[in-house]
Short mmCIF file of C-alpha atoms in Angstrom, two decimals:
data_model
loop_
_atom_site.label_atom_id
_atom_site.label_comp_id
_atom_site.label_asym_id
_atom_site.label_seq_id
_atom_site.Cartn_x
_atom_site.Cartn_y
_atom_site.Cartn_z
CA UNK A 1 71.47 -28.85 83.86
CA UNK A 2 67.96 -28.84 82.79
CA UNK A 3 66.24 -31.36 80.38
CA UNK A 4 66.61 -28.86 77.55
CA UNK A 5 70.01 -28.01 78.36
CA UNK A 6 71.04 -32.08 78.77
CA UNK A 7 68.97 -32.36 75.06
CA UNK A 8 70.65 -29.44 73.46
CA UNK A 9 73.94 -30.72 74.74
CA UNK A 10 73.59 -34.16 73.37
CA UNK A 11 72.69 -32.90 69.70
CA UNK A 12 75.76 -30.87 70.13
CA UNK A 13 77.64 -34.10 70.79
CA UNK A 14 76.10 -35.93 68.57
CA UNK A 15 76.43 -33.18 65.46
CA UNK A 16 80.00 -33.04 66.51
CA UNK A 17 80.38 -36.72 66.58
CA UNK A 18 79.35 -36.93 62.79
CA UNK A 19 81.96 -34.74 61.97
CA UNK A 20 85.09 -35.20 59.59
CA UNK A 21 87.73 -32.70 58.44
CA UNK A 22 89.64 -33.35 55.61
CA UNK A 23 92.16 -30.98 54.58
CA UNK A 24 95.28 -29.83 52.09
CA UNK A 25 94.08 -27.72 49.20
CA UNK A 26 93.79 -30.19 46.44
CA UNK A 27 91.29 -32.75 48.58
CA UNK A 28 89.47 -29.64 49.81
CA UNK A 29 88.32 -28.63 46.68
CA UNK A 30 87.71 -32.40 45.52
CA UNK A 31 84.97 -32.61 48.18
CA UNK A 32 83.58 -29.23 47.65
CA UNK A 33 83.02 -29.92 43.74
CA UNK A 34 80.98 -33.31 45.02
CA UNK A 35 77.81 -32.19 45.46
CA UNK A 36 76.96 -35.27 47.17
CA UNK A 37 79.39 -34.72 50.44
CA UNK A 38 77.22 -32.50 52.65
CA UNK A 39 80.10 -29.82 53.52
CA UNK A 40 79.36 -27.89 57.26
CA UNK A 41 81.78 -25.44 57.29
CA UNK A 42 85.55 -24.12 55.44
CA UNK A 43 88.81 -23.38 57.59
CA UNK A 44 91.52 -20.61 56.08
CA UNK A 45 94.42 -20.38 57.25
CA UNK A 46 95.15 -15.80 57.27
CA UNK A 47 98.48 -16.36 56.07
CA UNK A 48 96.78 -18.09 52.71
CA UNK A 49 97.55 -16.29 49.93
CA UNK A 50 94.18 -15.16 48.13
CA UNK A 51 94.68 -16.23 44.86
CA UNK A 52 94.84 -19.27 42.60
CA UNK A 53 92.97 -22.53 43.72
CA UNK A 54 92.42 -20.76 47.30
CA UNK A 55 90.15 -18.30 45.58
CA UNK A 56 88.53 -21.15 43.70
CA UNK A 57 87.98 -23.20 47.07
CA UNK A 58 86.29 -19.77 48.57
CA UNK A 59 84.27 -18.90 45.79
CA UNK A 60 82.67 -22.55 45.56
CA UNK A 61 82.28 -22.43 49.46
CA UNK A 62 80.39 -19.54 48.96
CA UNK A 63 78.52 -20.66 45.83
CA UNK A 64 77.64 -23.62 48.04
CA UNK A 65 76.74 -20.86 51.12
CA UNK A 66 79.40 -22.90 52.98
CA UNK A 67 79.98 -20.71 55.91
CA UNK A 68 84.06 -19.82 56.05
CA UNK A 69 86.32 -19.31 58.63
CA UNK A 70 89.48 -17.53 59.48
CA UNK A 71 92.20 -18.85 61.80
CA UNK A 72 96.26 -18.41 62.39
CA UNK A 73 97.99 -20.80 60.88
CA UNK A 74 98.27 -22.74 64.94
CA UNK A 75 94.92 -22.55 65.41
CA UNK A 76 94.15 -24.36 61.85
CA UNK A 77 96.71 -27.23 62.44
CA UNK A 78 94.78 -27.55 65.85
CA UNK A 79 91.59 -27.87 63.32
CA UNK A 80 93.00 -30.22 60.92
CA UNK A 81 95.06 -32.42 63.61
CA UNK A 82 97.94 -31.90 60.52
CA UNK A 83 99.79 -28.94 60.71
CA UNK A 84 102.87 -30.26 58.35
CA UNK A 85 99.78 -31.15 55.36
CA UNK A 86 97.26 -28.91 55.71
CA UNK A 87 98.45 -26.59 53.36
CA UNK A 88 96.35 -23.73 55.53
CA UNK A 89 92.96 -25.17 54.34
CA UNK A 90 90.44 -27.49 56.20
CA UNK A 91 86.53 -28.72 55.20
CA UNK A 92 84.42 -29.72 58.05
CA UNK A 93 82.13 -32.92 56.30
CA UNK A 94 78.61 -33.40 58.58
CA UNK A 95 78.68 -37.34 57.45
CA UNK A 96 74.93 -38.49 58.79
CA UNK A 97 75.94 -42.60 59.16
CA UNK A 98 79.62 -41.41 60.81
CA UNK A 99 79.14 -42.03 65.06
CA UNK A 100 80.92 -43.06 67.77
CA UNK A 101 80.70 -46.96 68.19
CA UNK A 102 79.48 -46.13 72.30
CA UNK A 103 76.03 -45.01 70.70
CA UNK A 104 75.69 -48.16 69.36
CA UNK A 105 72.07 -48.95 70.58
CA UNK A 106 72.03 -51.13 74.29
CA UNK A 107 71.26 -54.16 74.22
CA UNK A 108 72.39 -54.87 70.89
CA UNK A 109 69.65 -56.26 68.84
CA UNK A 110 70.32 -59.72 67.76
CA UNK A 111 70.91 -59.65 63.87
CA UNK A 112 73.67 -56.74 64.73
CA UNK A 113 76.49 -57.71 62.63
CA UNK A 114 79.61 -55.30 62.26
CA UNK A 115 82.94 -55.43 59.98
CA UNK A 116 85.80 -53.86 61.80
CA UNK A 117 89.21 -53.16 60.36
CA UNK A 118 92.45 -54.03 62.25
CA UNK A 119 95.45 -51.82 60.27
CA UNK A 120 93.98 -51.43 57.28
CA UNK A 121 96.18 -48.83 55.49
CA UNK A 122 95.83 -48.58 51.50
CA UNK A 123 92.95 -45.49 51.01
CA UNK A 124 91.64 -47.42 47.44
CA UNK A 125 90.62 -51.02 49.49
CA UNK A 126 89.12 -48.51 52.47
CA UNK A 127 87.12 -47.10 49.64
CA UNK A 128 86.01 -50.15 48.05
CA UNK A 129 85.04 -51.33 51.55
CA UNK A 130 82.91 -48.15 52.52
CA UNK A 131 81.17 -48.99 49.32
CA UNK A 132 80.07 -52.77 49.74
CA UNK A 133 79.28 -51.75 54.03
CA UNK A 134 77.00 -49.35 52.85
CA UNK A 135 75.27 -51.61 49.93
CA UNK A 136 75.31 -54.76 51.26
CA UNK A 137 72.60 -53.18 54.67
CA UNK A 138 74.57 -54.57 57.12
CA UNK A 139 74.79 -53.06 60.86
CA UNK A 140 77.96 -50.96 60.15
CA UNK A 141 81.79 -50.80 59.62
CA UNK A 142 83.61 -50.22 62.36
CA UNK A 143 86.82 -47.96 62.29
CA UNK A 144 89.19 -47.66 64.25
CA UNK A 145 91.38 -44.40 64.04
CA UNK A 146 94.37 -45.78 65.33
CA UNK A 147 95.94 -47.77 62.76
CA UNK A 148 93.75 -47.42 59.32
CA UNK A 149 93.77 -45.10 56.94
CA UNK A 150 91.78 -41.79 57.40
CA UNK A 151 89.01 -41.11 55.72
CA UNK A 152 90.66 -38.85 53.62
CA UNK A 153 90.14 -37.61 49.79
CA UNK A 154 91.65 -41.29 48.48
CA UNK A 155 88.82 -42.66 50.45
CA UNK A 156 86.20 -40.60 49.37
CA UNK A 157 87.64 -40.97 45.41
CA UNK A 158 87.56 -44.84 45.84
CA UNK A 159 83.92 -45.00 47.79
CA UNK A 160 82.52 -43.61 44.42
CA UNK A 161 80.05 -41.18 46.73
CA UNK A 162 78.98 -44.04 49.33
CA UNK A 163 81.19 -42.35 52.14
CA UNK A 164 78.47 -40.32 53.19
CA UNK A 165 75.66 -43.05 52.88
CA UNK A 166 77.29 -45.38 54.55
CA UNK A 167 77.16 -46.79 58.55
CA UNK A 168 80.68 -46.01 59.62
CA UNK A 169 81.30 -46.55 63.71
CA UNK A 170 84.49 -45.01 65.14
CA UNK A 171 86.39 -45.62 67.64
CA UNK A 172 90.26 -45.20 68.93
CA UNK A 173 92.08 -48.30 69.66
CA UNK A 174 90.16 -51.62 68.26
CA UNK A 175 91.33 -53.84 71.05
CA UNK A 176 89.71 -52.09 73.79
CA UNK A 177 86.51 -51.64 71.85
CA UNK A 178 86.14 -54.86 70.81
CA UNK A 179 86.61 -55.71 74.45
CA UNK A 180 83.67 -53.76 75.41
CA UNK A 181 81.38 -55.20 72.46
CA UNK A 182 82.41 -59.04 73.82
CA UNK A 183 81.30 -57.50 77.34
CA UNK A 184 77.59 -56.20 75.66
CA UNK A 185 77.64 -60.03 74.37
CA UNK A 186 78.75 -59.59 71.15
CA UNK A 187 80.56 -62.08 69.25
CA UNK A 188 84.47 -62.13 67.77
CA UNK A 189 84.87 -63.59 64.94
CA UNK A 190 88.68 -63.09 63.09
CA UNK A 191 89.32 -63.76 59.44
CA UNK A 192 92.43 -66.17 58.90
CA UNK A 193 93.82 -68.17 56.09
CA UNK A 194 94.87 -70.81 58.47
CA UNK A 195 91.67 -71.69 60.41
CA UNK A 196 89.49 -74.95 60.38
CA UNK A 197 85.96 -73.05 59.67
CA UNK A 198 84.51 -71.47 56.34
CA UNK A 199 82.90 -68.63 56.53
CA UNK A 200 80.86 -69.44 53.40
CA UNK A 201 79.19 -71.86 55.72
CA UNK A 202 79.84 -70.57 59.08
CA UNK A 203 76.42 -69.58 60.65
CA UNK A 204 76.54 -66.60 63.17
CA UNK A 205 74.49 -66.30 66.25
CA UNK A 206 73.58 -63.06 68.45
CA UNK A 207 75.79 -60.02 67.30
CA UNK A 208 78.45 -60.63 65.39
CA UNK A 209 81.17 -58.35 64.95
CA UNK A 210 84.05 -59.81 61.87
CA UNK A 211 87.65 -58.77 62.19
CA UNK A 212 89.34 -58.32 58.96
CA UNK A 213 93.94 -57.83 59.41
CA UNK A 214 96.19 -56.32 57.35
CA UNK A 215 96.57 -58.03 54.09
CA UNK A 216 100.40 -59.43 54.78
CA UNK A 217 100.08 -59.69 58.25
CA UNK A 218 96.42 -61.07 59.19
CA UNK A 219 94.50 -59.61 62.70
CA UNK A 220 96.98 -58.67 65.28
CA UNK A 221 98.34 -60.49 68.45
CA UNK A 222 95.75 -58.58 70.77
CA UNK A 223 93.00 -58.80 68.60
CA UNK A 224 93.50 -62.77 67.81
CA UNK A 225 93.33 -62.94 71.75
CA UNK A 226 90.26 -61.53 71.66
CA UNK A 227 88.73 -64.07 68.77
CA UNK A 228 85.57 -66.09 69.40
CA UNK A 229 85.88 -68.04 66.22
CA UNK A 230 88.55 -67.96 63.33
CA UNK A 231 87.29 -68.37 59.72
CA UNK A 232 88.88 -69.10 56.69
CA UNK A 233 87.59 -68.45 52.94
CA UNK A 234 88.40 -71.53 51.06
CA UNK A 235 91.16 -70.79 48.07
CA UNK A 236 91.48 -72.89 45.33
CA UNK A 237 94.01 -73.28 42.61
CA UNK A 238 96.80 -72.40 45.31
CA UNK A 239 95.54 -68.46 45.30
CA UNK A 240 96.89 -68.11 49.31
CA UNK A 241 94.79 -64.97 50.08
CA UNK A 242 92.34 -62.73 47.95
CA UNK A 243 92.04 -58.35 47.95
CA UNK A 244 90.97 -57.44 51.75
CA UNK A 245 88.32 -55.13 49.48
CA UNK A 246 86.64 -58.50 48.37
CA UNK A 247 86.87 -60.79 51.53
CA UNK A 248 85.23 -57.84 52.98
CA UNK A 249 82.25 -57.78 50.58
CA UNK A 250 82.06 -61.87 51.03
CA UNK A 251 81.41 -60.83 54.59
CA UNK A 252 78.98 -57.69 54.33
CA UNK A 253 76.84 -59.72 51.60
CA UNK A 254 76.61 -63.12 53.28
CA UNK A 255 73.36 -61.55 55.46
CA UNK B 1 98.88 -86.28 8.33
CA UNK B 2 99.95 -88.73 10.40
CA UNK B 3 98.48 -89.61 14.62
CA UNK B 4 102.01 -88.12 15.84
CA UNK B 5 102.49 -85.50 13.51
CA UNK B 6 98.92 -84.38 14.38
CA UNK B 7 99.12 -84.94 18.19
CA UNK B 8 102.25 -82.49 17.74
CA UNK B 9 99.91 -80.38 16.28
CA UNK B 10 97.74 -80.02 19.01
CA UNK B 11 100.28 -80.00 21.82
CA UNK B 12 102.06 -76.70 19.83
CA UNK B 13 99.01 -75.28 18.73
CA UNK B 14 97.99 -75.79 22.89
CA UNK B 15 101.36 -74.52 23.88
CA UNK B 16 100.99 -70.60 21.74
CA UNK B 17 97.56 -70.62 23.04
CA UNK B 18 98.71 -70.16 26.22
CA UNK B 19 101.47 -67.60 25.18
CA UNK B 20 100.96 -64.29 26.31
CA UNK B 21 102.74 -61.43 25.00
CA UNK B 22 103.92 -58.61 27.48
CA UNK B 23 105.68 -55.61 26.16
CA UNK B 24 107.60 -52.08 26.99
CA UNK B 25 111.12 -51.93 28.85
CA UNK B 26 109.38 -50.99 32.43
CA UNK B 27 106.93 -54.04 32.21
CA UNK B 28 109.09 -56.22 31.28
CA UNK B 29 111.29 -56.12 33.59
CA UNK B 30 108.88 -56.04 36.35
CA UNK B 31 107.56 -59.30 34.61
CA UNK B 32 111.23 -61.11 34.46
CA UNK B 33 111.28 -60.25 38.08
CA UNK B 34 108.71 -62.13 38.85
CA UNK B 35 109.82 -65.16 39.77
CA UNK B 36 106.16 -67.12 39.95
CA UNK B 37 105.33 -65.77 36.11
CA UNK B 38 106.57 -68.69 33.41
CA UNK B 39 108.38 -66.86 31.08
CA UNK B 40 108.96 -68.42 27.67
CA UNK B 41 111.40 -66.14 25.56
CA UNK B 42 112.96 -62.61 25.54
CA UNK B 43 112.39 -60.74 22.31
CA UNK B 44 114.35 -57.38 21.59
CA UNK B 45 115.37 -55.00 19.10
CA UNK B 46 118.29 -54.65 16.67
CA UNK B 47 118.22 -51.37 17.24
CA UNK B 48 118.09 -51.34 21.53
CA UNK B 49 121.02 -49.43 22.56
CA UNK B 50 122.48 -52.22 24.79
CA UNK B 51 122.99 -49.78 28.32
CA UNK B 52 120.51 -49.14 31.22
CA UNK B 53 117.52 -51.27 31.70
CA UNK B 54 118.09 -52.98 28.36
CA UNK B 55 121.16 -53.97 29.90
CA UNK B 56 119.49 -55.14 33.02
CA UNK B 57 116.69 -57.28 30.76
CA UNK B 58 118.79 -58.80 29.31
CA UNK B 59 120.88 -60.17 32.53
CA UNK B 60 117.83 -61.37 34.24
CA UNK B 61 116.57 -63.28 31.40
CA UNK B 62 120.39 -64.66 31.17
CA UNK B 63 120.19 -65.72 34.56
CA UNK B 64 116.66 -67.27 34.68
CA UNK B 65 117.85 -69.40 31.02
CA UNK B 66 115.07 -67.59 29.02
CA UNK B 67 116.09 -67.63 25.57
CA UNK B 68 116.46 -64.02 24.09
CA UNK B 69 116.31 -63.60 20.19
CA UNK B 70 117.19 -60.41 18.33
CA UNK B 71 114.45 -58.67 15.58
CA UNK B 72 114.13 -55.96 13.47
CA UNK B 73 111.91 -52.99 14.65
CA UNK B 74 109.16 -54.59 12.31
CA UNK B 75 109.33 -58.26 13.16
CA UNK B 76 109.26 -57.00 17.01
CA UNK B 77 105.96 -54.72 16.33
CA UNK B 78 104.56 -57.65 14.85
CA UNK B 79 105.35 -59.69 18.21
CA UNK B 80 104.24 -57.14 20.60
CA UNK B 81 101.12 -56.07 18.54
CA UNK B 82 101.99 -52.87 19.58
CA UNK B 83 104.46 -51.24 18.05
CA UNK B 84 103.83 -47.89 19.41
CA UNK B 85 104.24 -48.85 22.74
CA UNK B 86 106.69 -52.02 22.91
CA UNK B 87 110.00 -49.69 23.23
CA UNK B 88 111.94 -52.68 21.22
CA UNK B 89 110.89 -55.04 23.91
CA UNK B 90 108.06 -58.03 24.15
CA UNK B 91 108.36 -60.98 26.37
CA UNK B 92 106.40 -64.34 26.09
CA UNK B 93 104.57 -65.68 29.18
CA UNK B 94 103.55 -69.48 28.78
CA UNK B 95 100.21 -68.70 31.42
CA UNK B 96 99.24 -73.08 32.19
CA UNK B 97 95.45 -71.31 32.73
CA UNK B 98 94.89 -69.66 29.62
CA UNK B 99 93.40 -70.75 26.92
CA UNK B 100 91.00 -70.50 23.93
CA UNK B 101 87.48 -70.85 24.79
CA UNK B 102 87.24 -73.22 22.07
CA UNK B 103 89.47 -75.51 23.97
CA UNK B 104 86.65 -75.99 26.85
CA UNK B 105 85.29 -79.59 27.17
CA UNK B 106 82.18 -80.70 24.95
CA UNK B 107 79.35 -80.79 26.43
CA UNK B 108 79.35 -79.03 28.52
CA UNK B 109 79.71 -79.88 31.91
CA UNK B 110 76.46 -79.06 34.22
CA UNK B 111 78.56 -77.13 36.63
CA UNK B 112 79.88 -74.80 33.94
CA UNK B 113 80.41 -71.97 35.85
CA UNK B 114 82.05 -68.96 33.69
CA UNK B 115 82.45 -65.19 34.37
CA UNK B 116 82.51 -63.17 31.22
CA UNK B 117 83.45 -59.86 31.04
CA UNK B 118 81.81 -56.95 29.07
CA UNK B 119 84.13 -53.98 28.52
CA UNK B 120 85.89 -53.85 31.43
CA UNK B 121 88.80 -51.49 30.79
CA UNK B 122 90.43 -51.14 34.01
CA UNK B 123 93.03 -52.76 34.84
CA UNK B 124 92.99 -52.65 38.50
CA UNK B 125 90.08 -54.24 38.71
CA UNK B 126 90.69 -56.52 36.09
CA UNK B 127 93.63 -58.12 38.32
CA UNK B 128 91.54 -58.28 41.46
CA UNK B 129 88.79 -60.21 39.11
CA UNK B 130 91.45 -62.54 37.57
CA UNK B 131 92.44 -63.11 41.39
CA UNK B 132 88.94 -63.81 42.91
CA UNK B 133 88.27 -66.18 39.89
CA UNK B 134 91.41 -68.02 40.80
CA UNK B 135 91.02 -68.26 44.07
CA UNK B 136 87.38 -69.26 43.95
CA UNK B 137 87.36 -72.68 41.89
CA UNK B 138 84.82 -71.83 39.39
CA UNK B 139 85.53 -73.29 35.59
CA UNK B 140 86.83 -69.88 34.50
CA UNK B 141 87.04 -66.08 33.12
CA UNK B 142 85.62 -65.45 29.85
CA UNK B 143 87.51 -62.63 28.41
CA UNK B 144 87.04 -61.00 25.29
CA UNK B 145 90.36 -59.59 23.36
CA UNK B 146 88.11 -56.92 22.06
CA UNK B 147 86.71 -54.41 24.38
CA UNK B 148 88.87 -55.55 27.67
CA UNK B 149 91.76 -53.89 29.45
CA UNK B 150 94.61 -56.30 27.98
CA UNK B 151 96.44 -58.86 29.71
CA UNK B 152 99.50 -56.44 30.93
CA UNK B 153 101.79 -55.04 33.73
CA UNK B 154 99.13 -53.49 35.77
CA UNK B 155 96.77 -56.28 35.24
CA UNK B 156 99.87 -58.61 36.69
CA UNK B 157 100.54 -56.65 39.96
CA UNK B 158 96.37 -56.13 40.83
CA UNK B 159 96.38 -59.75 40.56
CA UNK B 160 99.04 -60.10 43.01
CA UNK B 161 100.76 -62.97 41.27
CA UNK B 162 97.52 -65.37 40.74
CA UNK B 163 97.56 -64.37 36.69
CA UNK B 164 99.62 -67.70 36.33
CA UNK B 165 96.87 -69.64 37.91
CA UNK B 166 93.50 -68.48 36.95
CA UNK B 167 92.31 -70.38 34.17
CA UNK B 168 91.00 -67.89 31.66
CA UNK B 169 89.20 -68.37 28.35
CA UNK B 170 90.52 -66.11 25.81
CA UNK B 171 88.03 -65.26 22.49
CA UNK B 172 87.50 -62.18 19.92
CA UNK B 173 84.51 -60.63 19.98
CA UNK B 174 81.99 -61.42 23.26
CA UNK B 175 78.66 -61.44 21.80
CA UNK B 176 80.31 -64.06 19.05
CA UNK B 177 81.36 -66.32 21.63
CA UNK B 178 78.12 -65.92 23.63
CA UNK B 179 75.80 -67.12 21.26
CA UNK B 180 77.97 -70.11 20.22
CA UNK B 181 78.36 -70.98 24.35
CA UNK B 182 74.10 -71.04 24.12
CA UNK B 183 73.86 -73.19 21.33
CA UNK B 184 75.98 -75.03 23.04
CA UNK B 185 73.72 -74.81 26.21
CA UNK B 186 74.70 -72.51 28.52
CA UNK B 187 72.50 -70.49 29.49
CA UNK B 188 73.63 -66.43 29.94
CA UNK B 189 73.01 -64.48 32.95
CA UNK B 190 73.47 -60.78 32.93
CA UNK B 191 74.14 -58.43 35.53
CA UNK B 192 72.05 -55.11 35.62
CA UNK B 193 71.12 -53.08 38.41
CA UNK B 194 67.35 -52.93 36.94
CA UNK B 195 67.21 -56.74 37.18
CA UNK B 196 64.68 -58.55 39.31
CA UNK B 197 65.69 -61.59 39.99
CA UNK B 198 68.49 -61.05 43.32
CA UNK B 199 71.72 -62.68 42.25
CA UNK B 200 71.80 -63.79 45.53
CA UNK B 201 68.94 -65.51 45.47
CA UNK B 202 68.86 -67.18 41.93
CA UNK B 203 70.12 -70.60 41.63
CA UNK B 204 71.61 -71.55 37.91
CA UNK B 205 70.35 -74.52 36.16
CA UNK B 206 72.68 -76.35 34.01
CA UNK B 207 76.12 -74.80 32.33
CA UNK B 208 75.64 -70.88 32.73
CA UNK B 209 77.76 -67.83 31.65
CA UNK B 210 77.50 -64.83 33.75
CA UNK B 211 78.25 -61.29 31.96
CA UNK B 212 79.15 -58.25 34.00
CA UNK B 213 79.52 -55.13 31.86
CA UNK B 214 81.42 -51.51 32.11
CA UNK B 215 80.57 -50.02 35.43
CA UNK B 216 79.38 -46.58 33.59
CA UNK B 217 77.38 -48.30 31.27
CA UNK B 218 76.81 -51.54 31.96
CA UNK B 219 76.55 -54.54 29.16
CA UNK B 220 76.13 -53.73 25.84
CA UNK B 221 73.17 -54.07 23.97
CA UNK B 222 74.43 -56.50 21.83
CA UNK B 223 75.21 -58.59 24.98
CA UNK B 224 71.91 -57.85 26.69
CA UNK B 225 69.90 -58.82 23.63
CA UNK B 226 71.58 -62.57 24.13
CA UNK B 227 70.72 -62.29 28.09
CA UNK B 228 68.56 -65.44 29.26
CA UNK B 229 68.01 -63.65 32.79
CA UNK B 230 69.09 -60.95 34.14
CA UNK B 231 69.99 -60.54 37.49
CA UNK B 232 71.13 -57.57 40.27
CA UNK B 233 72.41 -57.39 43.60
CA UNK B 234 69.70 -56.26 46.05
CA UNK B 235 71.44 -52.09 47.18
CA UNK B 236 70.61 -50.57 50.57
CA UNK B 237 71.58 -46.86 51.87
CA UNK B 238 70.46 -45.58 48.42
CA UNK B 239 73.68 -47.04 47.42
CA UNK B 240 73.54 -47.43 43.25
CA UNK B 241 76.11 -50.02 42.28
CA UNK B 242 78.99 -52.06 43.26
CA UNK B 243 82.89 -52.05 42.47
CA UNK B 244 83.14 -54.52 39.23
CA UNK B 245 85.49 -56.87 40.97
CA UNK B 246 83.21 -56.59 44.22
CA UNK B 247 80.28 -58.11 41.59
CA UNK B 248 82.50 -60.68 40.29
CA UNK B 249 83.67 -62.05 43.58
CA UNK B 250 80.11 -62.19 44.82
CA UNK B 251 79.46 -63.94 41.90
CA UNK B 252 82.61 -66.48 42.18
CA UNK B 253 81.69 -67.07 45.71
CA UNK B 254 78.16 -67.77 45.52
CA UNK B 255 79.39 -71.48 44.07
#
């Protein structure tokens, strides 16, 4: 490979990386009327009938010179990775701050501080979260894909517009990656309502990555095993836990 | 009047106060189900056809000892203040944390901390507000009867059960209740994403009331015109505002 093949090859990667399809017909045309969500390219299923809000999503596709494509109905599920809800229609989003957490940049500067989801699963408190990440400045959320929501339409609703602004890091199962990121010297530290330290007045040092669970069941068994430190927001008035949407932004702001 | 006769006074003028009226055959049952929510007495309809979920109100309140009594159509409107919407049903909630802002201790304590809200209208984020307040300690919600999402169902189950437990300051009309809090001397902060001064970095001196307005359209102008400082929350990533609970949690928090 030559140096302009190897450079070519990585911008594919990396253009490909940034990439998220949502799909059905309804959230389709949702992100095509938002100006705001930089669309790439549209995916038909030919068995779609032409008519109705099909011939609304094509006509603002091509309003928007969105380029469209035509597939069988298998090679769209393959596209949208949802054959039973696609509905025959797919939207390829270019999302500019959406990467693969492995391009996070080596070594990883000191002030690197990231908020990663374990089974986070209501779209509206994803949303909300997307929001404050991409606010609040901080390194980046990171996502994993097994277990959370998807970045789907609810997601994009609830972000009011941020989803595209905002420093999102994926990755596929958030055990193993957050074993890596303790390997590149990066710190664990797992929200809890039942540990010692606040994290009001918990000072972190080196990278920093902050594990928020599910909001019934806290951080998993794995991912507690991988914990540095275990914080606790103090609750008053016998209030036992507060929205996983707000703890977040606690976190994301306190830099 | 005599000292007991006017101590009775207070304690049952204290006691409706704190009553708050939920109505509609749906939310009130949700409400009776709620085992953590104090409720005071069952009020229905003459003309309730006695099957279905009338039946089923009427068994749960039997079974938790609330005292049910029996109206016309007219008298029940005037208990539900709504009789549009009250489907023959209203239900009294004795809420320990709410109360009339007139009821909060004179003068002033120095670490008067109170959150007021402007408008807010919906009432998911209403209940995540009512639960960050709770959960964070500080002296209380301000909250308008005018202008505000009411105290209801939806309100009830965003707050995840901490309605019964936030102390909240009921009054009118805001901008009323604002300029008797300053000559009263506490100070009002409101929240504007023009502002200068960084919330985050602006320490309050003395008893202060901080207003967050409508997410649209922030505070009124009535509101802004009785503003002492006004204060926003420093936005990266081109980002333009927060979710109104997100504010009012960072503001909460910050004490």
């Amino acid at each position: 490979m030559t140096q302009q093949d190897s450079e070519q090859y990585r911008a594919r990667k990396q253009f490909y990386e940034q990439m998220l399809t949502v799909y059905g017909r309804k959230p389709v045309l949702e992100a095509l009327q938002d100006e705001n969500l930089p669309a790439y390219r549209l995916h038909l299923a030919d068995s779609n009938r032409k008519d109705g809000i099909i011939r609304d999503i094509q006509a603002l596709a091509d309003k928007r010179n969105i380029e469209t494509q035509f597939h069988s109905r298998e090679a769209l599920a393959r596209i949208s990775r949802n054959g039973k809800q696609d509905q025959g229609v797919a939207l390829d989003l270019q999302l500019p701050g959406y990467r693969d957490i492995k391009t996070l940049s080596e070594p990883l500067p000191g002030d690197c501080r990231l908020l990663a989801l374990d089974r986070i699963t209501n779209p509206q408190n994803l949303g909300m979260i997307v929001r404050s990440i991409a606010a609040s400045g901080i390194t980046g959320l990171l996502l994993p894909k097994t277990g959370c929501a998807s970045l789907g339409p609810l997601v994009i609703k609830a972000s009011a517009g941020t989803l595209f602004k905002a420093p999102i890091y994926h990755c596929q199962e958030l055990p193993d990656t957050l074993s890596t990121l303790k390997a590149r010297g990066c710190r664990v530290a797992t929200l809890s309502s039942h540990a010692s330290h606040s994290l009001l007045e918990w000072q972190p040092e080196g990278p920093t990555v902050y594990v928020l669970g599910n909001e019934t069941e806290g951080v998993s068994r794995k991912v507690s095993q991988l914990s540095d430190v275990s914080l606790a927001i103090p609750m008053h008035n016998g209030v036992e836990s507060l929205n996983v949407a707000v703890t977040a932004a606690l976190i994301a702001f306190k830099h």
